[in-house]
PDB file of C-alpha atoms and ligand atoms in Angstrom:
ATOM      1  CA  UNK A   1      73.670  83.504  87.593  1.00  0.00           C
ATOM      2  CA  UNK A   2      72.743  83.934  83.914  1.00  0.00           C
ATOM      3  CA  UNK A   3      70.389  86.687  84.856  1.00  0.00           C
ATOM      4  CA  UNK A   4      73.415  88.414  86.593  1.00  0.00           C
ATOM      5  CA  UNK A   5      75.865  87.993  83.577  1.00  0.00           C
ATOM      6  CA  UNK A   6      72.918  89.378  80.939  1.00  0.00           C
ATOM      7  CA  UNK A   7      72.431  92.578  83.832  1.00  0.00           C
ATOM      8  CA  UNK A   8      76.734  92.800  83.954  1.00  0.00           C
ATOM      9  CA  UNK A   9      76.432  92.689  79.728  1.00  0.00           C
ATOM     10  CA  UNK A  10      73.350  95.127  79.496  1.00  0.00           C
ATOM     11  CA  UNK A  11      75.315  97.627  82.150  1.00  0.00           C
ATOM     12  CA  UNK A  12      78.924  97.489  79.540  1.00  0.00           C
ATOM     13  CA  UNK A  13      76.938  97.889  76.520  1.00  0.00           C
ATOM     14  CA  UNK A  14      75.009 100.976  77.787  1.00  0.00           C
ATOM     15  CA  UNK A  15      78.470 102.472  79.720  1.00  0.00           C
ATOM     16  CA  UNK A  16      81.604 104.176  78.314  1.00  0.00           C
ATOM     17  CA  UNK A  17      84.167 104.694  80.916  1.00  0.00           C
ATOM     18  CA  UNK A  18      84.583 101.794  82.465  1.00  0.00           C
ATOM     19  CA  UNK A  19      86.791 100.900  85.319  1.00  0.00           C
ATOM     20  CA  UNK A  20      87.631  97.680  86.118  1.00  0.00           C
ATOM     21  CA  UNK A  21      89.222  97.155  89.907  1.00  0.00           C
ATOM     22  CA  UNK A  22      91.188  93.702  90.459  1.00  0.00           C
ATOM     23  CA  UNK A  23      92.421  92.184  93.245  1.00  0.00           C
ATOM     24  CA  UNK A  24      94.167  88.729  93.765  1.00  0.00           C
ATOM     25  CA  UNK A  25      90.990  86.810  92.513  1.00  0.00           C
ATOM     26  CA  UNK A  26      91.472  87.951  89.085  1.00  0.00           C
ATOM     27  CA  UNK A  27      94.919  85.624  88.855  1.00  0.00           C
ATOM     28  CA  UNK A  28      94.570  82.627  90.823  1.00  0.00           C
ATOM     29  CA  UNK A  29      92.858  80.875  87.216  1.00  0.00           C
ATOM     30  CA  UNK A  30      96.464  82.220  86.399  1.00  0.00           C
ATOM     31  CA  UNK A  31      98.362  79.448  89.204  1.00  0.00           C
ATOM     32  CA  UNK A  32      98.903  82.529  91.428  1.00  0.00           C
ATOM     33  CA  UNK A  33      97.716  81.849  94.657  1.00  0.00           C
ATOM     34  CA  UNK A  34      95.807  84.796  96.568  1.00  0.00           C
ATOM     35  CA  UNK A  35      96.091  85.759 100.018  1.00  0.00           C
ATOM     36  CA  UNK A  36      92.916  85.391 101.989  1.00  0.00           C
ATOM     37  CA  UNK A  37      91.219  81.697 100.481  1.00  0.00           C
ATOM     38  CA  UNK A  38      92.119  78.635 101.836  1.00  0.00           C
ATOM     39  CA  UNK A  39      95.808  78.365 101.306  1.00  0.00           C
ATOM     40  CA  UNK A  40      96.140  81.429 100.032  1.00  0.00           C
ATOM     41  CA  UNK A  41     100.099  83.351 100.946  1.00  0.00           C
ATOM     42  CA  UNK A  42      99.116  84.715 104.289  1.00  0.00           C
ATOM     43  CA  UNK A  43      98.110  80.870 105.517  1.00  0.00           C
ATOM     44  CA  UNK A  44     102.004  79.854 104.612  1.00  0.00           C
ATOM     45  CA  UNK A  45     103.856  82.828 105.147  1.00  0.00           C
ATOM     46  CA  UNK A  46     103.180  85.661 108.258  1.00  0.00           C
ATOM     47  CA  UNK A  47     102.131  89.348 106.753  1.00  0.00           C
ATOM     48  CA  UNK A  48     104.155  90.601 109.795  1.00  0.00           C
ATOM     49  CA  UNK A  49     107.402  89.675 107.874  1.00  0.00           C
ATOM     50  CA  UNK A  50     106.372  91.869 104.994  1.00  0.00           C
ATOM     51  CA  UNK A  51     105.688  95.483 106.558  1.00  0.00           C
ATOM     52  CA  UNK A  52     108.004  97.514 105.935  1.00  0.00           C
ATOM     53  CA  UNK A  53     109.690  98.156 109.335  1.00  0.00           C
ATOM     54  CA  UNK A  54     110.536  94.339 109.964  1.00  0.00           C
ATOM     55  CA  UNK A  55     111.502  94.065 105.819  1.00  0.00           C
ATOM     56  CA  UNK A  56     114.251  96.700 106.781  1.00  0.00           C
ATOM     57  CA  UNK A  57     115.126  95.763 109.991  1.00  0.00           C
ATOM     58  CA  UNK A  58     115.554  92.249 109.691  1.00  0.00           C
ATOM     59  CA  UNK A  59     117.812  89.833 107.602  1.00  0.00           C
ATOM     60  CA  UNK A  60     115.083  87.312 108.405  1.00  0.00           C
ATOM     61  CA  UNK A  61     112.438  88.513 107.246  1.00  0.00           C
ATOM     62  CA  UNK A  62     114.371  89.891 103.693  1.00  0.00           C
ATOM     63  CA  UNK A  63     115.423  85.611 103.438  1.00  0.00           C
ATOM     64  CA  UNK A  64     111.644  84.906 103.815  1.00  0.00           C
ATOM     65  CA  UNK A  65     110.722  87.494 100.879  1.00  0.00           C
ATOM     66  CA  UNK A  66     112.804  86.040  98.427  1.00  0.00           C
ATOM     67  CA  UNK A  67     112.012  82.634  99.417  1.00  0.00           C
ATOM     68  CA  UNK A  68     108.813  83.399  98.806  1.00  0.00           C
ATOM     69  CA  UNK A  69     109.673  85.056  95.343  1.00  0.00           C
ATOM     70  CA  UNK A  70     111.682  82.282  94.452  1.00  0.00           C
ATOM     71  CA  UNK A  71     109.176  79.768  95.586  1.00  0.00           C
ATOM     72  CA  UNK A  72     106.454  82.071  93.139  1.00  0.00           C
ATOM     73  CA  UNK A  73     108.462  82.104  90.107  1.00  0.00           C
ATOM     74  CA  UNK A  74     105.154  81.227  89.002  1.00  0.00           C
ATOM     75  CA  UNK A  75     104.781  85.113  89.284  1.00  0.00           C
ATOM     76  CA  UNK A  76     107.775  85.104  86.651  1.00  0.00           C
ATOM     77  CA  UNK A  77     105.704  82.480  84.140  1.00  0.00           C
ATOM     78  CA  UNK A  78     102.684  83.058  85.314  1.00  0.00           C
ATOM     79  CA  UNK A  79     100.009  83.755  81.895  1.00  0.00           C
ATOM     80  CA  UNK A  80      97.109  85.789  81.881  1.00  0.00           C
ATOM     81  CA  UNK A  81      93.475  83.848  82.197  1.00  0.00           C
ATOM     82  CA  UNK A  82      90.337  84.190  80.325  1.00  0.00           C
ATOM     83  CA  UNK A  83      89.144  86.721  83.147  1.00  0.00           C
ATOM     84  CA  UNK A  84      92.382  89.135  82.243  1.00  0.00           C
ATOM     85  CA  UNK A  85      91.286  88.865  78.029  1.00  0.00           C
ATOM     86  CA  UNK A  86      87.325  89.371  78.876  1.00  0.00           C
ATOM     87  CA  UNK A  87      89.009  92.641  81.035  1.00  0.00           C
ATOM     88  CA  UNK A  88      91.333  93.626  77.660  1.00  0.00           C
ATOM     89  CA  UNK A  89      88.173  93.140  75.415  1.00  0.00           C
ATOM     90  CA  UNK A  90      86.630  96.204  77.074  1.00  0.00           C
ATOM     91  CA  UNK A  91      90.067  98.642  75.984  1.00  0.00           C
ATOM     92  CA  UNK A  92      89.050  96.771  72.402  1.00  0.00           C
ATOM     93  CA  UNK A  93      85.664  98.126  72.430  1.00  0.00           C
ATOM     94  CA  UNK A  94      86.943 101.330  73.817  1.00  0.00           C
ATOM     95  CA  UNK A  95      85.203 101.178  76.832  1.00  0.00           C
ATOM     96  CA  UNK A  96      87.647 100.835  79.514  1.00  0.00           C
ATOM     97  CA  UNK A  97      89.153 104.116  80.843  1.00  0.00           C
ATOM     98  CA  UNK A  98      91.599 102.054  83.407  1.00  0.00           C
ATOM     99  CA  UNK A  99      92.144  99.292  85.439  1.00  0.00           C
ATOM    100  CA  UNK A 100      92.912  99.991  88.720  1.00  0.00           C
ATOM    101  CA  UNK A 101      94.669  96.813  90.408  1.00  0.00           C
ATOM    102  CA  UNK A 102      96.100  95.976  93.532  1.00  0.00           C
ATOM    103  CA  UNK A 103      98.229  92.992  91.695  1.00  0.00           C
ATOM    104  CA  UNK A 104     101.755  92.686  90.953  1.00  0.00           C
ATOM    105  CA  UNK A 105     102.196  90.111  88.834  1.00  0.00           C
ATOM    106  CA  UNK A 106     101.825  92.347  85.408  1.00  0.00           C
ATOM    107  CA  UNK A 107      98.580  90.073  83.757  1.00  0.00           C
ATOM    108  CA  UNK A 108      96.840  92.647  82.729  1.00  0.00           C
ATOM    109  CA  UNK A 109      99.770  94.619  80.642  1.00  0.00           C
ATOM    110  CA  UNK A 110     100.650  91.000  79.502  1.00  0.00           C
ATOM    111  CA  UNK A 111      96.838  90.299  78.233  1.00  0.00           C
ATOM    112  CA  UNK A 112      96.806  93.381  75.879  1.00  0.00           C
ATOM    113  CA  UNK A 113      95.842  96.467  78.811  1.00  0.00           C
ATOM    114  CA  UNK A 114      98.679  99.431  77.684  1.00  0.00           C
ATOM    115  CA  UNK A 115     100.799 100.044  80.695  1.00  0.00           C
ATOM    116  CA  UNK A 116      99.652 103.231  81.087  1.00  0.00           C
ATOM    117  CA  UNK A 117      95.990 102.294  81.183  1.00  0.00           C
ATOM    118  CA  UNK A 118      96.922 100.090  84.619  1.00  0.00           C
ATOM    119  CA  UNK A 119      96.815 101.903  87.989  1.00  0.00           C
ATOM    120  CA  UNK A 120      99.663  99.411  90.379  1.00  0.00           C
ATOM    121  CA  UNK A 121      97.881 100.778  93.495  1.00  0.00           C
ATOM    122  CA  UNK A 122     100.841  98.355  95.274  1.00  0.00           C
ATOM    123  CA  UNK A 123     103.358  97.916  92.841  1.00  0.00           C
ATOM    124  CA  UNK A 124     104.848  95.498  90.868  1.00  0.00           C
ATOM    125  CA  UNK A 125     106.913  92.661  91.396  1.00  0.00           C
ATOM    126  CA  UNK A 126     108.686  92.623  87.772  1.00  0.00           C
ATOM    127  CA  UNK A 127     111.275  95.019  89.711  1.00  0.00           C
ATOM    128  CA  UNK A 128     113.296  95.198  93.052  1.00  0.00           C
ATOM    129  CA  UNK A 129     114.785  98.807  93.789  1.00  0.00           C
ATOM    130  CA  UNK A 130     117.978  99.272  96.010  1.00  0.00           C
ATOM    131  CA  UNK A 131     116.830 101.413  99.384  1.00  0.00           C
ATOM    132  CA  UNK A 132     119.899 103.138  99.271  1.00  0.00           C
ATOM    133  CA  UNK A 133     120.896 104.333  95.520  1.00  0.00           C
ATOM    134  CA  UNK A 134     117.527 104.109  94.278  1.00  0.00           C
ATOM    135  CA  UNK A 135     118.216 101.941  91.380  1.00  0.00           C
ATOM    136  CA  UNK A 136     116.080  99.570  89.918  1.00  0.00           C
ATOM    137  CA  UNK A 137     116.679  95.926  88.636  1.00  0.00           C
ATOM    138  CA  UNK A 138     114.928  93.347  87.082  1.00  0.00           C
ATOM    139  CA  UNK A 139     113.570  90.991  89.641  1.00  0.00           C
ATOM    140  CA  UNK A 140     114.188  87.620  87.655  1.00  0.00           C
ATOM    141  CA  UNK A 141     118.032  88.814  87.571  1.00  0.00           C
ATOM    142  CA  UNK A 142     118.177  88.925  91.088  1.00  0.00           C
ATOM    143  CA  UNK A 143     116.244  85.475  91.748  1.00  0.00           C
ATOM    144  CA  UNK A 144     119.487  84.110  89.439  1.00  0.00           C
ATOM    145  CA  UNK A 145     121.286  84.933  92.678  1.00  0.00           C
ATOM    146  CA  UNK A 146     118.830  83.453  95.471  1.00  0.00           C
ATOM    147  CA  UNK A 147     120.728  80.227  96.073  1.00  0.00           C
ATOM    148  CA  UNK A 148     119.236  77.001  97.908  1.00  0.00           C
ATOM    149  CA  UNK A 149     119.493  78.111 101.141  1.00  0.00           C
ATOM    150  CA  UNK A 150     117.965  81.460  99.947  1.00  0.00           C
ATOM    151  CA  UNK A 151     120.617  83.982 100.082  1.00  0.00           C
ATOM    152  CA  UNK A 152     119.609  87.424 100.249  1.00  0.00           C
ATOM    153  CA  UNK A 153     120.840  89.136  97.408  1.00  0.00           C
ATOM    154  CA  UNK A 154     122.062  92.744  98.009  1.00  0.00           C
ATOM    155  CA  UNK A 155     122.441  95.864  95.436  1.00  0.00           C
ATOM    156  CA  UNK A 156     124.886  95.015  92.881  1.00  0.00           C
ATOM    157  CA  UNK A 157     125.970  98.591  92.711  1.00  0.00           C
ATOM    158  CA  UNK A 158     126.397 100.012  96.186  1.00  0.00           C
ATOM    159  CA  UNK A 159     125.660  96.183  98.071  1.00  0.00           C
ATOM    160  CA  UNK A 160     122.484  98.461  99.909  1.00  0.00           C
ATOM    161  CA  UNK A 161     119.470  96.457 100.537  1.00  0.00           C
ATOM    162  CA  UNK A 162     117.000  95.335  97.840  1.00  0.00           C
ATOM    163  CA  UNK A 163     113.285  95.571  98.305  1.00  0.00           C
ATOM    164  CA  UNK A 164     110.299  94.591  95.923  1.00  0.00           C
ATOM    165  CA  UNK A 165     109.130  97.363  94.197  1.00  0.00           C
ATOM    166  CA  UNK A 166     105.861  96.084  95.450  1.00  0.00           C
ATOM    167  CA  UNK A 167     104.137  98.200  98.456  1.00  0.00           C
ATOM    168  CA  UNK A 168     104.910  96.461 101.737  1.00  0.00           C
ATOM    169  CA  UNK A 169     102.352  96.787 104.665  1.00  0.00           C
ATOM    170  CA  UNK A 170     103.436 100.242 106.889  1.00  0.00           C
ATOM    171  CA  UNK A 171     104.487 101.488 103.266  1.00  0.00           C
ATOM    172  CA  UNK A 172     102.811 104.549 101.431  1.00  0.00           C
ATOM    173  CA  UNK A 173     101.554 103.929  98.348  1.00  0.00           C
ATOM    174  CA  UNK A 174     102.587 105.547  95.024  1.00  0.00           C
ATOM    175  CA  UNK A 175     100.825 108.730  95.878  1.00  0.00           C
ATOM    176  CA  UNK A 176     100.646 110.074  91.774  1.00  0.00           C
ATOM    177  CA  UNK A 177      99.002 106.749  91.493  1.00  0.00           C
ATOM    178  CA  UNK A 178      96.764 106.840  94.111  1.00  0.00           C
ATOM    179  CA  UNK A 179      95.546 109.730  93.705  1.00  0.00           C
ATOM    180  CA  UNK A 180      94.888 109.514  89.672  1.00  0.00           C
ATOM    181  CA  UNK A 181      93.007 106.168  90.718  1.00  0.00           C
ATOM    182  CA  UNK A 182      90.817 108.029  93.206  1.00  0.00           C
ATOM    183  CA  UNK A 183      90.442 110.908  90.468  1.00  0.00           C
ATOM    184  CA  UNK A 184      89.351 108.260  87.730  1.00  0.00           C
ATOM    185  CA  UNK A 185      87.210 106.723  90.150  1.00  0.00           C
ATOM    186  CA  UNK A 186      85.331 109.606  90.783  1.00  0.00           C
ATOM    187  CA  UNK A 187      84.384 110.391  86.846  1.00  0.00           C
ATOM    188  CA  UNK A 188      83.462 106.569  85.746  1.00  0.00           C
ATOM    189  CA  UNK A 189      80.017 105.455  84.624  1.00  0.00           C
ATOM    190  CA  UNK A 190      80.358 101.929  85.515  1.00  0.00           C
ATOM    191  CA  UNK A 191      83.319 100.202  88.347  1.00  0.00           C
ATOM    192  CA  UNK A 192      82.979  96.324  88.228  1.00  0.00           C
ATOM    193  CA  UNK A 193      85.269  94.836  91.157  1.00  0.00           C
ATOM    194  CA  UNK A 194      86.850  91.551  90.209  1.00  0.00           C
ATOM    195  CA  UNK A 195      88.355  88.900  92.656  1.00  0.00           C
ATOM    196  CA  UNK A 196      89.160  91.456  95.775  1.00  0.00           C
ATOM    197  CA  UNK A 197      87.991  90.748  99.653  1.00  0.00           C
ATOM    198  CA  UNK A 198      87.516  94.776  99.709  1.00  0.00           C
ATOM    199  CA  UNK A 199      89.289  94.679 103.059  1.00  0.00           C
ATOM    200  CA  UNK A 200      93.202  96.231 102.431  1.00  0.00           C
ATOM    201  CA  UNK A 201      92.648 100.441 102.421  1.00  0.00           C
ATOM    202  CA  UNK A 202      93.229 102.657 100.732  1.00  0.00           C
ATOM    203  CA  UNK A 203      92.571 100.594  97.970  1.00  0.00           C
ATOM    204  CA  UNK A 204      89.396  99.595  99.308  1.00  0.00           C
ATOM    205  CA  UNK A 205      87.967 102.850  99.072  1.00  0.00           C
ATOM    206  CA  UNK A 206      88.036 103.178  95.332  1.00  0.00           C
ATOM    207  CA  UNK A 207      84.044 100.939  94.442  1.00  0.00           C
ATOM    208  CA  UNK A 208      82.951 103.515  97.260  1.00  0.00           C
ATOM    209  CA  UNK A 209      84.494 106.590  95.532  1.00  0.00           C
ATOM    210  CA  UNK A 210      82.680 104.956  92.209  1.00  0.00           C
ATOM    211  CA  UNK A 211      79.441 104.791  93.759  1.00  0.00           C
ATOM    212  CA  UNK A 212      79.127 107.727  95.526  1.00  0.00           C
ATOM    213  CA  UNK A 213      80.078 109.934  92.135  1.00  0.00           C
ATOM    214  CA  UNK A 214      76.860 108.160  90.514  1.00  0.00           C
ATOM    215  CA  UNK A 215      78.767 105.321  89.303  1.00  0.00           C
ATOM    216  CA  UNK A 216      77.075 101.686  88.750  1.00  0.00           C
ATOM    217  CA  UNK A 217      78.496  99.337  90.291  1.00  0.00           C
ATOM    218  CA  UNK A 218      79.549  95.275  89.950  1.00  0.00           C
ATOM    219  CA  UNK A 219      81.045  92.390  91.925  1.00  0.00           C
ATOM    220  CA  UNK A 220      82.605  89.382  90.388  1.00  0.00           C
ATOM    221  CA  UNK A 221      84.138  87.478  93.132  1.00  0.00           C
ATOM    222  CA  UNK A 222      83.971  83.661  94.424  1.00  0.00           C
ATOM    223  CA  UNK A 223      82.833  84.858  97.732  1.00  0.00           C
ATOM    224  CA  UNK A 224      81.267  87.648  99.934  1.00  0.00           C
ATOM    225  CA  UNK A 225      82.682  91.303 100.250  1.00  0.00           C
ATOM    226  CA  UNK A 226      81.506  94.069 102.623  1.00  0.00           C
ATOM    227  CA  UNK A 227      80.114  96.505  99.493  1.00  0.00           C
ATOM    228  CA  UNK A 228      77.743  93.502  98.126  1.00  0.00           C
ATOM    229  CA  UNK A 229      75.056  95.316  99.219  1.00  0.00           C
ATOM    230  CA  UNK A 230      76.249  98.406  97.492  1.00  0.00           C
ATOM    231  CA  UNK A 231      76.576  96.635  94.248  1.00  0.00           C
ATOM    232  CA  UNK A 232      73.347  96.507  91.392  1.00  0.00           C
ATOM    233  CA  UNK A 233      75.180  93.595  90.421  1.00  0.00           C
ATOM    234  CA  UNK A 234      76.623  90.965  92.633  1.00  0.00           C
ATOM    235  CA  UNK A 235      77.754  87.211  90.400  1.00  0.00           C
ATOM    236  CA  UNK A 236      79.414  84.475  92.586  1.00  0.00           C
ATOM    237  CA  UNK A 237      82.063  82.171  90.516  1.00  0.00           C
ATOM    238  CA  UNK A 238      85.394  82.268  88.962  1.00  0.00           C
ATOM    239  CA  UNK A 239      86.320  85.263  87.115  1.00  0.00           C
ATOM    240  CA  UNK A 240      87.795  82.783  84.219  1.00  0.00           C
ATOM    241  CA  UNK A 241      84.288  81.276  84.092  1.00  0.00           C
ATOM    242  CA  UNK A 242      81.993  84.225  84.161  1.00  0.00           C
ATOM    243  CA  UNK A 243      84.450  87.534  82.791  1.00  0.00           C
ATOM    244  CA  UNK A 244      83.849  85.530  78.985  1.00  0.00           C
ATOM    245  CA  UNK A 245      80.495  84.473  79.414  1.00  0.00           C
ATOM    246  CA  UNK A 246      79.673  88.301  80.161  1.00  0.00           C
ATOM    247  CA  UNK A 247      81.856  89.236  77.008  1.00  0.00           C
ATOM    248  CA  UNK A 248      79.730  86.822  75.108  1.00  0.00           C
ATOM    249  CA  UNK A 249      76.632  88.485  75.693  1.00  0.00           C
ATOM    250  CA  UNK A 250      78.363  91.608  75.004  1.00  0.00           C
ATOM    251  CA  UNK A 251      78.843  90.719  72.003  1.00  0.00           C
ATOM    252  CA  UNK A 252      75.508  89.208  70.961  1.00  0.00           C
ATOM    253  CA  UNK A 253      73.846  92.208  72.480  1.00  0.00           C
ATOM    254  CA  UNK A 254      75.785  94.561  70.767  1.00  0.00           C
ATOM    255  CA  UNK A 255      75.023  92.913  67.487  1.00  0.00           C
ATOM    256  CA  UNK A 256      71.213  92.421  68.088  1.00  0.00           C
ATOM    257  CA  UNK A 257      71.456  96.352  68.200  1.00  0.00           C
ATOM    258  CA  UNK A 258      70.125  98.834  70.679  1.00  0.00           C
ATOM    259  CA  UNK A 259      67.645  97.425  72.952  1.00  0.00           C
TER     260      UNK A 259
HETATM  261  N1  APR B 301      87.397  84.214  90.660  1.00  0.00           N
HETATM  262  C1  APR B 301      86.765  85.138  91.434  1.00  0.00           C
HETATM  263  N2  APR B 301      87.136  85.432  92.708  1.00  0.00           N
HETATM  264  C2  APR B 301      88.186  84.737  93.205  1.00  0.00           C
HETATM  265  C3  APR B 301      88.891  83.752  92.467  1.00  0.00           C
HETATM  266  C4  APR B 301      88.444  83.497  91.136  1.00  0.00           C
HETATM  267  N3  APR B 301      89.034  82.581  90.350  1.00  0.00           N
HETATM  268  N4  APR B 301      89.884  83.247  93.258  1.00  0.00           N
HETATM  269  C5  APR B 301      89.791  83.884  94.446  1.00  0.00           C
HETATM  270  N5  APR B 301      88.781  84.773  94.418  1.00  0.00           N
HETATM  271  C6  APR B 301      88.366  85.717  95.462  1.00  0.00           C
HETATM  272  C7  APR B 301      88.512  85.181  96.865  1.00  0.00           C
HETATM  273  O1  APR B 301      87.313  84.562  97.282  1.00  0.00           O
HETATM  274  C8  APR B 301      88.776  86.476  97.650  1.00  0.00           C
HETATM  275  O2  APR B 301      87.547  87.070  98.060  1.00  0.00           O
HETATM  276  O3  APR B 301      89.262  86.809  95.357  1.00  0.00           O
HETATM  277  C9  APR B 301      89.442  87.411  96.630  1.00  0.00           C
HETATM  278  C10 APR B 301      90.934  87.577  96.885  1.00  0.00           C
HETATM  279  O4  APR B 301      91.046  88.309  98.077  1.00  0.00           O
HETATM  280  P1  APR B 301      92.474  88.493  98.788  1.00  0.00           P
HETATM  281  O5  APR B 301      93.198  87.190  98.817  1.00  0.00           O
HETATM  282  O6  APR B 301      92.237  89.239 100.054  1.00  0.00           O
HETATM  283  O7  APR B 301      93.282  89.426  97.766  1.00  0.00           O
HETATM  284  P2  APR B 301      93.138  90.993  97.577  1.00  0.00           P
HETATM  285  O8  APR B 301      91.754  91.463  97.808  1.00  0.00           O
HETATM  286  O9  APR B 301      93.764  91.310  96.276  1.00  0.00           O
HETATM  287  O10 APR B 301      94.083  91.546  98.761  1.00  0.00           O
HETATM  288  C11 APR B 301      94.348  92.939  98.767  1.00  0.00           C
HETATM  289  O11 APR B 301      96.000  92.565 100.489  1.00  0.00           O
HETATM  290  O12 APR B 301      97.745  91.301 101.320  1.00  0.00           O
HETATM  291  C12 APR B 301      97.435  92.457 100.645  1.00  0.00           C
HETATM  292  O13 APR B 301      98.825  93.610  99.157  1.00  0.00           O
HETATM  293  C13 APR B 301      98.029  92.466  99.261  1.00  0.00           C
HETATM  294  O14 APR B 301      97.109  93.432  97.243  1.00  0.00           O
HETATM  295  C14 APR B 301      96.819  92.570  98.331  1.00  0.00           C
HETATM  296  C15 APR B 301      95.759  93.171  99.236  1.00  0.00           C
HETATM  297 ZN1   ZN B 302     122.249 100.313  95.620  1.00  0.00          ZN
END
């Protein structure tokens, strides 16, 4: 694996617009449990309750969201990891043109990333938004209201229904977003993939876009994804563990000078 970290270093030191695409992986170091892994969300809780048409249709499946919310208020205290500082390092070197992620949970604004330099592909959870006026509301001021037996809260203003301003499956993504994501993408020199099965789409598509415009590109991620054979690097571990040893030999490389 050392080999792997010096060829991640030797790749950042050489490139200047970096992207760096995160998925659920990057925050589990974090206490945020991701979906796929061994009691990750979708083994306690059933993805069908969170596409859009059954969120809207069904009181149900609106009581299971905010259980679930409340249940994660680790989402509310959760604090970036090592992997999310190694990621803000690069935007102190002035490497990193974006990240593109497909979390909610705000770790990489919180670690140092400016908000604008963080493409929410799906959202984020700090908000819910009211289906029928359109207004927004802090998401910890509505869990205030989810009682024991998880009430659903409803729209303070016009009592309309209150969704996560998180994409829900069936549910288009921000489309200025997207398509800025696909744009940057498409004009990177290096795209390093932490923590992400590659399997959700469109999001998916972006280390593809990356590597078909010339880009290198890098997997950090504990286990297999279908674009590991795509990738000039591939490292296997914990993005906590290996993010700072590959800012460590950043460092020392950039100081031994050009090699
Ligand atoms: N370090 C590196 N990789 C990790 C770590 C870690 N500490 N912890 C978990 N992983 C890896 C897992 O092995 C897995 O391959 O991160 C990946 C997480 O994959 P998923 O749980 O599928 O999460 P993600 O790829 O972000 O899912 C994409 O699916 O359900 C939707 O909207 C949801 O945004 C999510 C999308
Ligand atoms: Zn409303």
């Amino acid at each position: 694996m050392t080999e792997q970290i010096e060829l991640l270093a030797r790749l950042i030191v050489r490139s200047q617009t970096i992207i760096v695409f995160t998925g659920a992986g990057v925050s589990t170091e974090s206490g945020i449990p991701d979906f796929r892994s061994p009691g990750g969300i979708w083994s306690k809780y059933d993805p069908e309750d969170f596409t859009i048409q059954r969120f809207v249709s069904s009181t149900e499946a609106r009581r299971s969201f905010w259980k679930m919310s409340a249940e994660s208020t680790l989402l509310a205290g959760a604090e970036p990891n090592p992997a999310h500082y190694a990621i803000a390092e690069l935007h102190g070197l002035g490497k990193l043109d974006c990240v593109i992620t497909q979390n909610i949970d705000d770790l990489h604004q919180k670690s140092g990333v400016p908000d604008n330099m963080v493409l929410e592909l799906h959202g984020n959870m700090r908000r819910v938004v009211c289906l029928d006026c359109r207004n927004r509301f802090p998401l910890p001021d509505m869990l205030s209201e989810v009682s024991e037996e998880t009430r659903v809260p409803d729209c303070p203003g016009c009592r309309g229904i209150l969704k996560p301003d998180a994409v829900l499956f069936g549910e288009q993504l921000p489309i200025v977003t997207l398509r800025e994501a696909t744009r940057r993408a498409q004009q990177c020199d290096l795209f390093i993939v932490i923590g992400s099965t590659l399997m959700v789409y469109p999001a998916a598509y972006m280390p593809t876009y990356a590597a078909s415009a010339g880009a290198r590109l890098a997997i950090v991620n504990l286990t297999d994804t279908p674009l590991d054979h795509e990738a000039e690097v591939v490292i296997r571990g914990r993005a906590g563990e290996i993010m700072p040893g590959v800012m460590n030999c950043v460092r020392r490389l950039r100081s031994s000078g050009p090699d």
